[in-house]
XYZ file of C-alpha atoms in Angstrom:
421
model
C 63.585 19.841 33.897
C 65.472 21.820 36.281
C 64.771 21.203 39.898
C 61.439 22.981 41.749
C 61.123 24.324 44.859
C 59.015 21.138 45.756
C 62.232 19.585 44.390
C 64.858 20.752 46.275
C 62.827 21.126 49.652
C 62.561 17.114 48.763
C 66.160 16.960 48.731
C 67.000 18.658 51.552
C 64.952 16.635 53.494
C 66.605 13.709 52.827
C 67.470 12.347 56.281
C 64.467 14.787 58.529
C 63.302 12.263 61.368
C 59.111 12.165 61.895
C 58.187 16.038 63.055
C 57.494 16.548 66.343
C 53.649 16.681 67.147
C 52.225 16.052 70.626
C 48.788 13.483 69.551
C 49.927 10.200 67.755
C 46.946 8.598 67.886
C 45.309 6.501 65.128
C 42.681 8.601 64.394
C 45.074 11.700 64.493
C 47.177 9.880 61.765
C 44.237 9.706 59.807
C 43.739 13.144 59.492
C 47.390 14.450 58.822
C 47.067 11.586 55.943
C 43.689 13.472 54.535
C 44.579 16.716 55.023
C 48.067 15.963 53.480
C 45.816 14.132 50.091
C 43.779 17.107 50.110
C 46.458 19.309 49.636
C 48.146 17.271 46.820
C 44.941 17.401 44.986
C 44.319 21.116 45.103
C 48.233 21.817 44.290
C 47.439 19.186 41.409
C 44.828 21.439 40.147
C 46.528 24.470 40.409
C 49.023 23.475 38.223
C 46.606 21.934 35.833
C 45.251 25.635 36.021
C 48.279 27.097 35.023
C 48.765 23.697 32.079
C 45.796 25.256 30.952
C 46.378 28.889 30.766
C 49.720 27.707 29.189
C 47.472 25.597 26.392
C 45.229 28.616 25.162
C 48.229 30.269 24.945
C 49.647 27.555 22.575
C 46.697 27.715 20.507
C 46.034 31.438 20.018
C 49.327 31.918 19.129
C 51.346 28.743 17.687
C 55.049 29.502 18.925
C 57.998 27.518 19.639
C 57.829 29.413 22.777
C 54.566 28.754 23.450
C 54.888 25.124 23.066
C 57.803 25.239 25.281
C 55.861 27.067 27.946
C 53.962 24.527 27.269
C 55.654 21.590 28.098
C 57.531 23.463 31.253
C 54.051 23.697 33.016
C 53.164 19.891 31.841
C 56.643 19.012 33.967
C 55.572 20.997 36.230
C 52.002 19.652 37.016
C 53.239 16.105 37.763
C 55.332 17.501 40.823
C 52.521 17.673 42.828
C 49.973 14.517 41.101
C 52.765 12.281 41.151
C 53.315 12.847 44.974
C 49.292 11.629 45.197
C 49.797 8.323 44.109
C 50.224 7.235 47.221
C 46.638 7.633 47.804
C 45.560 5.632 44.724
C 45.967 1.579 46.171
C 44.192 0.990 49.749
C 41.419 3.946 48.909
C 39.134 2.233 46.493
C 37.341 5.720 45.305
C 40.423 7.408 44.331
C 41.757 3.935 42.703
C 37.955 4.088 40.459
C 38.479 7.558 39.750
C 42.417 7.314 38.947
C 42.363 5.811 35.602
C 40.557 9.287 34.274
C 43.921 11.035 34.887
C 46.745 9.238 34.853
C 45.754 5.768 32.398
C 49.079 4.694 31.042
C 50.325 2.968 28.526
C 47.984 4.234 25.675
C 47.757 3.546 21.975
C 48.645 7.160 20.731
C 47.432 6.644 17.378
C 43.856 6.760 18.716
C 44.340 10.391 19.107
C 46.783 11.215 16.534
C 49.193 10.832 13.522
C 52.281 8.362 14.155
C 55.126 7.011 12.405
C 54.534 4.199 9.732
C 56.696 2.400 12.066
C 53.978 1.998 14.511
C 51.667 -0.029 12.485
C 47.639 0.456 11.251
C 46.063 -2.545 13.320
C 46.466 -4.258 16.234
C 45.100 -7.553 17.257
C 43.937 -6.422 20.608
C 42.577 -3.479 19.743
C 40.517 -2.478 16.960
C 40.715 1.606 17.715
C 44.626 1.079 17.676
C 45.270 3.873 14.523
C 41.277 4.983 14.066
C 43.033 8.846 14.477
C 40.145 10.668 15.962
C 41.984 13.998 15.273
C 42.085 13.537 11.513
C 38.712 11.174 11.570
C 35.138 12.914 12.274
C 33.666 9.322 11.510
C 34.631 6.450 13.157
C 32.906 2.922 12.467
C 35.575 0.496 12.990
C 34.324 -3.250 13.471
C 30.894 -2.136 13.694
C 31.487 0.220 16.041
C 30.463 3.832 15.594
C 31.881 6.902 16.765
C 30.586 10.469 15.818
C 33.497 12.418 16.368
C 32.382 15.929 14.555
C 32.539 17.864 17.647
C 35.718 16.977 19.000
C 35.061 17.562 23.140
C 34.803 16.916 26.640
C 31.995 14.205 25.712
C 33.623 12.637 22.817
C 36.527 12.167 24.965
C 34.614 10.594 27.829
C 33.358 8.187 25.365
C 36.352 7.226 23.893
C 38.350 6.209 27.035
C 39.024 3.050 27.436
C 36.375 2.257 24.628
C 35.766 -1.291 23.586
C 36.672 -2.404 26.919
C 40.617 -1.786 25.706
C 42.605 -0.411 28.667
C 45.216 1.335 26.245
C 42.524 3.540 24.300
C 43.417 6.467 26.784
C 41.561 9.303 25.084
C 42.149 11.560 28.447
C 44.346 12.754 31.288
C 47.906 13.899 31.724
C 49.245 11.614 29.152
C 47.055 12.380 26.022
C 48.277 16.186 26.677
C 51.804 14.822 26.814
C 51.431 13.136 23.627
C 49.716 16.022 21.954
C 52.244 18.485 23.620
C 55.755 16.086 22.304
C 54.320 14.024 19.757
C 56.118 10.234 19.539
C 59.242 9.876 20.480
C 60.739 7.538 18.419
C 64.437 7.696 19.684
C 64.157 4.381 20.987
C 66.869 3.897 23.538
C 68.782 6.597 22.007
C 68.522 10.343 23.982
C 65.553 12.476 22.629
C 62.150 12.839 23.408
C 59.011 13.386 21.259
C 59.465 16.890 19.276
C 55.991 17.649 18.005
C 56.265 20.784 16.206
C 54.400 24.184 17.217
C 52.930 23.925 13.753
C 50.777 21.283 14.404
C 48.276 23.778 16.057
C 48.931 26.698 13.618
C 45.821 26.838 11.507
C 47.242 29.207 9.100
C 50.503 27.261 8.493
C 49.386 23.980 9.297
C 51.559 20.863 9.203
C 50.460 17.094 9.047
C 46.660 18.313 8.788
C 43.538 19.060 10.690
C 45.428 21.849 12.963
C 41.917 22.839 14.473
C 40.865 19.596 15.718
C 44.309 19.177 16.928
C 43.612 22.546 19.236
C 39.955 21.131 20.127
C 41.436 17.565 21.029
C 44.350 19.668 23.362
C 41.654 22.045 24.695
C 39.110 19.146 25.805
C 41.054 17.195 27.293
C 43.091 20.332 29.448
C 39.511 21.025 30.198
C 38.208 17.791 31.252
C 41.850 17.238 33.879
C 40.842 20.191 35.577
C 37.338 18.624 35.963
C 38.720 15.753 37.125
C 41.235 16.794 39.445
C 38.253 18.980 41.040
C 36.235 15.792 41.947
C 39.455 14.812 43.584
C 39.700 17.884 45.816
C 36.114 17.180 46.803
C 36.794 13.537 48.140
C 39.430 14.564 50.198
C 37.663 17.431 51.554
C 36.508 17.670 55.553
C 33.205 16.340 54.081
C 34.504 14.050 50.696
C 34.229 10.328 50.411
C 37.276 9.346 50.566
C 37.947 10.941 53.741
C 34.946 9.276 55.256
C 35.853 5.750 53.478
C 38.978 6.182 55.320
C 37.850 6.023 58.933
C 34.027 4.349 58.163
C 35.471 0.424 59.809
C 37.671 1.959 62.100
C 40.839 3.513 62.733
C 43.075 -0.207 62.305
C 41.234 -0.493 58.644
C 41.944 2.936 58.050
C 45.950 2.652 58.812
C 45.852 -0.912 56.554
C 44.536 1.515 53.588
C 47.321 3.941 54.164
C 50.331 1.009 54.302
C 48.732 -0.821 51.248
C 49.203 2.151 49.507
C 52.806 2.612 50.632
C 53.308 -1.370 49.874
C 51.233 -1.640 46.846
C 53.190 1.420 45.472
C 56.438 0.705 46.536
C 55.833 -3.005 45.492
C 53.787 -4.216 42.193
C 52.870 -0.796 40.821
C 56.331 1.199 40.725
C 59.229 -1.322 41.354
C 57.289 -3.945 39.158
C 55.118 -2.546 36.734
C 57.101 0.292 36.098
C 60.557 -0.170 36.272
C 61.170 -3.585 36.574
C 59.204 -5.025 33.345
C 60.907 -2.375 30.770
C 64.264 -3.469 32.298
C 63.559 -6.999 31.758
C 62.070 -6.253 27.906
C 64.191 -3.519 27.579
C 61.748 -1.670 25.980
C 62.009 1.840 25.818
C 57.731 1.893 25.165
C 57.605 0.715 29.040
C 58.326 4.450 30.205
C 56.094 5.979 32.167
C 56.293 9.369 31.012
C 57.338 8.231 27.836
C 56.727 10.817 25.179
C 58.302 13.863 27.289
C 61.426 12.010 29.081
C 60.169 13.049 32.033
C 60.166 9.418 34.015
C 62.857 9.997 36.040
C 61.369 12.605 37.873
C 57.861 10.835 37.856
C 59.337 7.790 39.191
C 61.348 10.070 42.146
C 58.131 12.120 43.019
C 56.454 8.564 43.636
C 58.801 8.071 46.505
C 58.548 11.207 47.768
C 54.943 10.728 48.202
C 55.218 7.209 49.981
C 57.507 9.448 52.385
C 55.298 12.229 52.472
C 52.205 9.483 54.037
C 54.899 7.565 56.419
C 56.432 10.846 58.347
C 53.190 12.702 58.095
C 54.508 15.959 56.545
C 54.376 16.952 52.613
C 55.866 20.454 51.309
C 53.055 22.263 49.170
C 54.058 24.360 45.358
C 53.942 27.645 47.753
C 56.664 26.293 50.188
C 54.520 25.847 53.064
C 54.378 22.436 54.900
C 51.149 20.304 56.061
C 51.937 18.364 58.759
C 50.702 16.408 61.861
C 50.558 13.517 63.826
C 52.432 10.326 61.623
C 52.826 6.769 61.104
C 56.334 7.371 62.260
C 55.311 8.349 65.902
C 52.417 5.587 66.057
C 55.042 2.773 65.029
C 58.326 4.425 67.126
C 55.639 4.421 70.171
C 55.335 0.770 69.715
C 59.235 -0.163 68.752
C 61.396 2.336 67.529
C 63.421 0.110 65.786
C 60.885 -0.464 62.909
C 60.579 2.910 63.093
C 64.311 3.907 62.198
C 64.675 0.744 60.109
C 61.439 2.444 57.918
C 62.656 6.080 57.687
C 66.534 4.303 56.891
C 64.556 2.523 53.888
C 62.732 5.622 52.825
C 65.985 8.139 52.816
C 67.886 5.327 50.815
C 65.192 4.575 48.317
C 65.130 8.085 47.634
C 68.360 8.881 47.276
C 68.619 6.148 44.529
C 66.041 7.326 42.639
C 67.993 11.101 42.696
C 71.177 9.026 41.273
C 69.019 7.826 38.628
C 67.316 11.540 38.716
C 70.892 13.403 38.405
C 71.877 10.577 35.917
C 69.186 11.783 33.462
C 69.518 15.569 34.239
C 72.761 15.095 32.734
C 71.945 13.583 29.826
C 71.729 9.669 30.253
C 66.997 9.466 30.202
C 65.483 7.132 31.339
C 64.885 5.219 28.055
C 68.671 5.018 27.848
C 68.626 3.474 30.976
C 66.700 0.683 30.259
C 69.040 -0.884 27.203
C 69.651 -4.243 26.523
C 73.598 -4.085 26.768
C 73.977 -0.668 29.147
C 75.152 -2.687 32.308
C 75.725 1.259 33.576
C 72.048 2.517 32.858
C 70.448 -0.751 33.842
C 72.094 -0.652 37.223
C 70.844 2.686 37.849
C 67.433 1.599 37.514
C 67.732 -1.962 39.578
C 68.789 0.178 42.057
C 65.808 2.019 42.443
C 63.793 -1.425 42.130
C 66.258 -3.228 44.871
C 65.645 0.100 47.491
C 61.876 -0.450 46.505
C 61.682 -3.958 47.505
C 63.540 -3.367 50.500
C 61.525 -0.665 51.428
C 58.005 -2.784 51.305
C 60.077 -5.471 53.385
C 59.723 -2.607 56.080
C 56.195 -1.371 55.324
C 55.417 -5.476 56.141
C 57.057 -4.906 59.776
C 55.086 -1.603 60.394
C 52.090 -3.702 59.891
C 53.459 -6.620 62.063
C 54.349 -3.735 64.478
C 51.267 -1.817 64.634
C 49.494 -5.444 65.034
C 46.976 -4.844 61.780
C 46.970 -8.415 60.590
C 48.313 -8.030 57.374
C 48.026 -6.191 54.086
C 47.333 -7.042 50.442
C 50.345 -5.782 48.813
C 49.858 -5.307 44.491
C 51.969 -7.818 43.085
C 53.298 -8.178 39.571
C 54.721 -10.758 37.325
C 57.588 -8.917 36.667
C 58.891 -9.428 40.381
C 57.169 -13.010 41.587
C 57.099 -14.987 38.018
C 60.072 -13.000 35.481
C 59.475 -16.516 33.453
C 55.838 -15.488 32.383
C 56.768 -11.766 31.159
C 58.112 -13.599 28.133
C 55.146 -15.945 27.471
């Protein structure tokens, strides 16, 4: 993926102190944080918009290009979502309504065809290979599933079915999958290569080409529904906006630094990053099937910046800003202040090592194995600037007097021992 606009702007901004804005008052800070989630969400939908436009196009006429085009505006969709997940831990609406978009890891052969490699049954979940595209019945341990109509209800119904978190039947990575296929490179360089075909109903290959198309079209469909209901909580009159501030402005600023922490922390140092280096599995990948992690993992961080110096850089170039964190907390000591926006700039420009590493050929499934001292350094880096960073977030809170915040932890970080148990 070359670099966006939203990309370089990023970049450039490497070492920009908290902009300049006359009211730093709590509830101000509140509002620069909405209006800066609101504006993620839209530019999240408007390049879901565009995803879509770029799916029809795939199906009505089943090109290499097309599929390219494709998988360009996939990449190019997670620029702005990835930058929201900021606003996922501390804001218990948007944490409900998160696992509709971005559920990950999934068992692909729900959805799909898949390697023999991957296996016909799992243990922990029965709906592991039931192949919905190639299946218009489903009964599967007594279960039942019409799946004729293959659509925005089917889909709905399948997510998450049988109480299995991994039967993700929706959101930005069943379109990944569908768009790239597997990628079964392991940690060697390649990502999934799907071929056009597999939506060209007059030269089909590996069968049922139109429910394929449906499956795609649905679920394209049912993001751009979702990221809708996301605009409208953030909106001067949404529900997450009003959660934010309902028990005051202190309880509103602990929402916004659990995020930060809980990001920074258990979600994206631990979960993410830190539990494929320690399996060195190249299945723990975020973005797994398109090789896009790198960049998801780097537009993370940008978006724990974007919260802390109140400012984010929209897909037009324009800039919301106001009133920050950074001014509330230099107001009080700016010491914290520069120690936090130190943390930030360094954690970012690991992850743009690790980013330029895998821009030049070295992805992030590379990275992670067993035996690659070089790769796996790139990505402990990232982890070490990521739990230095929530060291910092914990003296903003001390700072700003908020009595503490329940950071997300994960076993990968606090007990290593029990990932292998």
């Amino acid at each position: 993926m070359r670099l966006t606009n939203t990309a370089t702007l990023a970049f450039v901004a490497f070492f920009a102190g908290p902009p300049a804005q006359a009211d730093s008052s709590a509830p101000a800070v509140l509002d620069t944080y909405a209006n800066i989630a609101h504006a993620g969400y839209e530019d999240s939908l408007t390049r879901a918009q565009v995803l879509d436009m770029r799916i029809s196009d795939l199906i009505a006429n089943p090109t290499d290009t097309n599929l390219a085009l494709a998988r360009d505006a996939w990449r190019q969709a997670r620029v702005p979502y990835q930058q929201t997940e900021v606003f996922r831990f501390g804001n218990p609406l948007v944490d409900d309504w998160e696992g509709l978009v971005n559920a990950w890891p999934l068992d692909e052969g729900l959805i799909d065809y898949v390697d023999g490699g991957y296996g016909d049954s799992s243990d922990e979940n029965m709906f592991y290979a039931a192949n919905v595209v190639a299946n218009p019945e489903l009964r599967i341990g007594g279960v039942g599933v019409d799946a004729t109509a293959i659509n925005a209800d089917l889909l709905e119904s399948l997510h998450e079915i049988d109480g299995v978190e991994s039967n993700v039947s929706r959101g930005y990575h069943a379109i990944e999958f569908l768009l790239w296929g597997q990628d079964n490179n392991g940690t060697n360089h390649g990502a999934g290569n799907r071929p056009a075909s597999d939506f060209d109903t007059a030269n089909c290959t590996n069968g049922n080409c139109d429910r394929r198309a449906d499956y795609l079209a649905a679920s394209s469909n049912l993001l751009i529904a979702d990221l809708q209901d996301a605009v409208a909580m953030w909106a001067p009159d949404g529900q997450a906006r009003a959660q934010l501030t309902e028990d005051g402005s202190d309880t509103g600023l602990s929402m916004i630094l659990t995020g930060m922490g809980s990001l920074s922390y258990g979600e994206l140092a631990g979960e993410r990053m830190q539990l494929g280096l320690l399996l060195h599995d190249p299945e723990e990948e975020h973005d797994c099937f398109s090789d896009n992690t790198h960049w998801s993992h780097f537009y993370d961080i940008v978006g724990i910046e974007n919260v802390y110096l109140g400012q984010y850089t929209r897909i037009d170039g324009s800039v919301i800003s106001g009133p920050s964190l950074s001014q509330l907390v230099a107001e009080a000591d700016a010491g914290v202040d520069a120690a936090m926006r130190t943390a930030l700039n360094h954690t970012k420009s690991q992850a743009m090592v690790m980013v330029t590493a895998a821009q030049a050929g070295k992805s992030y499934d590379q990275m992670l194995a067993e035996g690659d001292a070089d790769g796996n350094r790139l990505v402990q880096d990232v982890i070490d600037a990521l739990r230095a960073q929530t060291q910092d977030i914990e003296s903003v809170v001390v700072t700003l007097d908020l009595g503490g915040i329940n950071v997300e932890g994960s076993d990968s970080l606090d007990d290593p021992n029990a990932v292998f148990q």
